[in-house]
PDB file of C-alpha atoms in Angstrom:
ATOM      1  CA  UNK A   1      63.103 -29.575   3.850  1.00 45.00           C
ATOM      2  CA  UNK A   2      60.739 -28.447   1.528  1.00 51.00           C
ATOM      3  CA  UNK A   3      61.266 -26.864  -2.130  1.00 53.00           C
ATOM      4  CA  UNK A   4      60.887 -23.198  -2.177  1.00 56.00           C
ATOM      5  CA  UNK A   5      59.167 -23.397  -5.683  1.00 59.00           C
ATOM      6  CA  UNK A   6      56.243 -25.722  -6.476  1.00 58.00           C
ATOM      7  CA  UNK A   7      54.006 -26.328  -9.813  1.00 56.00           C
ATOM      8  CA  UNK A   8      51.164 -28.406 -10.712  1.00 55.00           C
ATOM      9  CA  UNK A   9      48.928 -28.858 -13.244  1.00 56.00           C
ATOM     10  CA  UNK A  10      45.464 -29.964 -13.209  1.00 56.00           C
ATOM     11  CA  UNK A  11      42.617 -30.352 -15.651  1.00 55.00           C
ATOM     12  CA  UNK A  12      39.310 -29.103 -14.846  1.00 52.00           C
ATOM     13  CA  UNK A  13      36.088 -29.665 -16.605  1.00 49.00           C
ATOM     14  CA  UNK A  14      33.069 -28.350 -15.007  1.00 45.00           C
ATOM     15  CA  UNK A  15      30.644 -29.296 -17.637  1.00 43.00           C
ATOM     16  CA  UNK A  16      30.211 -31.222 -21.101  1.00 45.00           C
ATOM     17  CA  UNK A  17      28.334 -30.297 -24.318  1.00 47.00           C
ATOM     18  CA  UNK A  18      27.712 -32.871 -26.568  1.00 48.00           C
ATOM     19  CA  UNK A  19      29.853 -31.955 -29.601  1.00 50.00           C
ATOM     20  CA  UNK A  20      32.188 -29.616 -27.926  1.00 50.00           C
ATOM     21  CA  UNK A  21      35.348 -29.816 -26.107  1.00 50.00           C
ATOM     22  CA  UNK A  22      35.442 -29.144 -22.063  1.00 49.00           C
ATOM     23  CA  UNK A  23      38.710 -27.347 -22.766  1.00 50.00           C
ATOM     24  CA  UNK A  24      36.796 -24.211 -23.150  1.00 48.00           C
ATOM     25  CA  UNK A  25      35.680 -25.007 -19.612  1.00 48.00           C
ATOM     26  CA  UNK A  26      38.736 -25.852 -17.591  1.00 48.00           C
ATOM     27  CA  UNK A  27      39.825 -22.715 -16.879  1.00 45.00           C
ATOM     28  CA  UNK A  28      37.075 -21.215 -14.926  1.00 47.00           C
ATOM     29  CA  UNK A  29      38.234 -23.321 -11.685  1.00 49.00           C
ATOM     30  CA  UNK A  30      41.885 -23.675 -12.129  1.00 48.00           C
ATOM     31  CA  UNK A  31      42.177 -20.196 -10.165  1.00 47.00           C
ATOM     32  CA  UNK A  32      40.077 -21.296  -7.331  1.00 51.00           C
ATOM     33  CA  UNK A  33      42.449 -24.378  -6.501  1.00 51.00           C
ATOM     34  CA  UNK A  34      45.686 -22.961  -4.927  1.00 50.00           C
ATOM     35  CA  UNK A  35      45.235 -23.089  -1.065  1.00 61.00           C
ATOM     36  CA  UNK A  36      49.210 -22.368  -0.550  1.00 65.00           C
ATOM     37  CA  UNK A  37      50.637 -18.879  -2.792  1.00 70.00           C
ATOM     38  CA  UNK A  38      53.460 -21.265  -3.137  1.00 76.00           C
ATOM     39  CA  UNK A  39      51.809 -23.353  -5.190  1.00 79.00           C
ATOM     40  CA  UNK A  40      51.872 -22.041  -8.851  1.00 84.00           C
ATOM     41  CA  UNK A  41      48.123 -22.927 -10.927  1.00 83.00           C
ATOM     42  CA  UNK A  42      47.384 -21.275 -14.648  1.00 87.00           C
ATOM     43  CA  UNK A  43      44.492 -21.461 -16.034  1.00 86.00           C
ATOM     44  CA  UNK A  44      45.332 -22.848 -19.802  1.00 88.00           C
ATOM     45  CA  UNK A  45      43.620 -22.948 -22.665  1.00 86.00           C
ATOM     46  CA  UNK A  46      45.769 -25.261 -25.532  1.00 84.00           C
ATOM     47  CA  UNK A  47      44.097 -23.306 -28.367  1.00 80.00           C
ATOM     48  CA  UNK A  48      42.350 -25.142 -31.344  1.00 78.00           C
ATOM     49  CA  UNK A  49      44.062 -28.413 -32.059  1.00 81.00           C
ATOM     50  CA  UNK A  50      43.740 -29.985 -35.163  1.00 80.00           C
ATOM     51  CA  UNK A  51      42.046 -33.685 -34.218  1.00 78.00           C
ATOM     52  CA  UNK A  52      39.927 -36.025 -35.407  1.00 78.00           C
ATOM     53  CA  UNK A  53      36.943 -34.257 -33.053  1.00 76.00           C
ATOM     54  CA  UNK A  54      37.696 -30.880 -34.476  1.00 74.00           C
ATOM     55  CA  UNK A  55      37.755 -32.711 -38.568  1.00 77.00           C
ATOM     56  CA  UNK A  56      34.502 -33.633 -37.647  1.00 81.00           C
ATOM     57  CA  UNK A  57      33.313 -30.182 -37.177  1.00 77.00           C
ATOM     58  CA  UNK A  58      34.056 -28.581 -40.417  1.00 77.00           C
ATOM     59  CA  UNK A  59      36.628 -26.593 -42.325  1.00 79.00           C
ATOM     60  CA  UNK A  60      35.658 -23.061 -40.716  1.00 78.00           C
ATOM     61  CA  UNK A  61      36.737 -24.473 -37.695  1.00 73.00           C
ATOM     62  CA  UNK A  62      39.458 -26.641 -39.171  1.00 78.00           C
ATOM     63  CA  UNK A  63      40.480 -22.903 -40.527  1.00 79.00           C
ATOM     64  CA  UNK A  64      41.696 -21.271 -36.447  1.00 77.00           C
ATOM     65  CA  UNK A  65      43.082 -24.580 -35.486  1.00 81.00           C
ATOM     66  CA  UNK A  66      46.983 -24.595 -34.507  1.00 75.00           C
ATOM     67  CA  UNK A  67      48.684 -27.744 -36.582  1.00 69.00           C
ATOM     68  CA  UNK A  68      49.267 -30.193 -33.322  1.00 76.00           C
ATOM     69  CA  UNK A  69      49.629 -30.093 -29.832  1.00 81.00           C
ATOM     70  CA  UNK A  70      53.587 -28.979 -29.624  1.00 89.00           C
ATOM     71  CA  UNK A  71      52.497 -25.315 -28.954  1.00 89.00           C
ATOM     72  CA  UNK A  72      50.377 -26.220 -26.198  1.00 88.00           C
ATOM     73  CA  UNK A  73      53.023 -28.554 -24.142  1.00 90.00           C
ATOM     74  CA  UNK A  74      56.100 -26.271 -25.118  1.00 93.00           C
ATOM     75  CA  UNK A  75      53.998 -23.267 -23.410  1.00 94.00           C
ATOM     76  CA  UNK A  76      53.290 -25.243 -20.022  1.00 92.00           C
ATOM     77  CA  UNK A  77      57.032 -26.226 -20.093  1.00 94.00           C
ATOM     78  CA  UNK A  78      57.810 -22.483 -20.241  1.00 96.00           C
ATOM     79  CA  UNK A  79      55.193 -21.967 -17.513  1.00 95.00           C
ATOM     80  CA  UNK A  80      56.981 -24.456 -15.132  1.00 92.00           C
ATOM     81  CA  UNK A  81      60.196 -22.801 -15.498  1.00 93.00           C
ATOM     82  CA  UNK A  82      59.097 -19.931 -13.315  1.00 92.00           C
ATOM     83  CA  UNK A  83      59.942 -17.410 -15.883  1.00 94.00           C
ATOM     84  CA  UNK A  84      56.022 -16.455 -15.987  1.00 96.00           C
ATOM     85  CA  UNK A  85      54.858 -16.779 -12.601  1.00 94.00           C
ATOM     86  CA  UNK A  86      53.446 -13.141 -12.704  1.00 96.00           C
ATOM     87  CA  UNK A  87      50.609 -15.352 -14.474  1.00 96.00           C
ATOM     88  CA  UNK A  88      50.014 -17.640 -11.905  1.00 91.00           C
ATOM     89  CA  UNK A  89      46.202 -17.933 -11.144  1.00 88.00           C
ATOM     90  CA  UNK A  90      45.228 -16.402 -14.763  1.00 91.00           C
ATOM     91  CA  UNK A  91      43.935 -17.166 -17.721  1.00 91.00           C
ATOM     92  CA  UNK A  92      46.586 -17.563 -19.900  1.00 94.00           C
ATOM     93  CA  UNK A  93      46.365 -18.657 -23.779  1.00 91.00           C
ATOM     94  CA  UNK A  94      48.678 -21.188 -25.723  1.00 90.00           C
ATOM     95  CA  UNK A  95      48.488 -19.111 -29.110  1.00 87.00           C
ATOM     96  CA  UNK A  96      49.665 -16.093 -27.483  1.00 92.00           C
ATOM     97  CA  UNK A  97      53.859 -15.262 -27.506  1.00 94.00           C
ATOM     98  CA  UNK A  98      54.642 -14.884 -24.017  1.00 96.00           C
ATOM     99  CA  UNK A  99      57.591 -12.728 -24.436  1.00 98.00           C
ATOM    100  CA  UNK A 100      55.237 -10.184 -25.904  1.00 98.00           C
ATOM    101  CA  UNK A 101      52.811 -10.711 -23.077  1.00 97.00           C
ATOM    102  CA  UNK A 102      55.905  -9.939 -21.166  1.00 97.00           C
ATOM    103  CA  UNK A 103      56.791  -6.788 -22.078  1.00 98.00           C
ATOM    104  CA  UNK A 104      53.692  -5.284 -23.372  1.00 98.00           C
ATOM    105  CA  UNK A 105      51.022  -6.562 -20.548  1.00 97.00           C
ATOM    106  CA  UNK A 106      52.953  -7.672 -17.214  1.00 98.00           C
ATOM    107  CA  UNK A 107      52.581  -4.440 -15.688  1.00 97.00           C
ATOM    108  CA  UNK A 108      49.115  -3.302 -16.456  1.00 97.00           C
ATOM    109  CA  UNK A 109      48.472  -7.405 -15.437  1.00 97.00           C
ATOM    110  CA  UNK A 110      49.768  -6.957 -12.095  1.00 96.00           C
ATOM    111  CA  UNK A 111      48.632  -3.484 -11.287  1.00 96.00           C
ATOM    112  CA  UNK A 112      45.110  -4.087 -12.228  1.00 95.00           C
ATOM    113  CA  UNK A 113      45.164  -7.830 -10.792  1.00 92.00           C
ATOM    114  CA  UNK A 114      44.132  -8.937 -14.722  1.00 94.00           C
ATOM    115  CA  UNK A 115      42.968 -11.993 -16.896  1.00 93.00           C
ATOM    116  CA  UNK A 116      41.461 -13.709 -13.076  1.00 87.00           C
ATOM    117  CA  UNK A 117      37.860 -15.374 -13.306  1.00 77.00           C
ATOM    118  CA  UNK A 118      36.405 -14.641 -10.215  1.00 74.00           C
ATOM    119  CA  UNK A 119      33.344 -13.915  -8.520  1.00 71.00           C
ATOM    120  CA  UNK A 120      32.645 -10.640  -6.529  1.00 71.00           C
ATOM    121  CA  UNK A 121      29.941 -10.374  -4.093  1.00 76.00           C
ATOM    122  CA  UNK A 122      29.765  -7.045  -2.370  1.00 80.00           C
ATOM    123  CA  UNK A 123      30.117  -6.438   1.299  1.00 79.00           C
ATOM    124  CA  UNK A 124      27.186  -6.169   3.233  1.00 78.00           C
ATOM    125  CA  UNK A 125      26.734  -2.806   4.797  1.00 68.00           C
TER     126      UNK A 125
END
């Protein structure tokens, strides 16, 4: 018997610049992978880590970045909990407090099918 809930998690890089991190990438194909609705995706971005990569780029940068990668794994265990699966198939941030998400954005999120990357081609006539 199968599992009635299911999670994965996937990185996805569609290109590389030389001197910047795919993780600014990753999310624009995330969304497109789910061929079951069981299946949970979300499309993550970890936020501005502080690493030796991001040293290298200077202090303004140095300035936005979070100080290690805790916030970014505790928010993908919260994600696999099912407590957020209203987000599945979005974009959803690491710096941002989920409980606030929650309560302030959920509906308008749902109603107006929000935070997807997506292409829309229009019907021919």
């Amino acid at each position: 018997m199968l599992s009635s809930t299911k999670h994965a998690l996937n990185r996805v890089s569609e290109f590389i610049v030389v001197g910047m991190s795919t993780g600014k990438t990753r999310w624009l194909r995330t969304d497109k992978l789910p061929e079951h609705p069981e299946v949970k995706t979300f499309s993550i971005h970890p936020g501005a880590v502080r690493t030796a990569m991001a040293e290298c780029i200077g202090q303004e940068i140095m300035q936005l970045c979070i100080g290690d990668a805790q916030l970014p794994a505790w928010t993908t265990v919260r994600l696999a909990t099912g407590k957020d699966d209203y987000l599945s198939g979005r974009y959803v941030s690491c710096n941002w407090d989920l409980d606030e998400v929650a309560s302030k954005w959920k509906g308008g999120i749902i109603r107006d099918d929000a935070m997807k990357s997506r292409l829309l081609l229009p019907l021919v006539a």
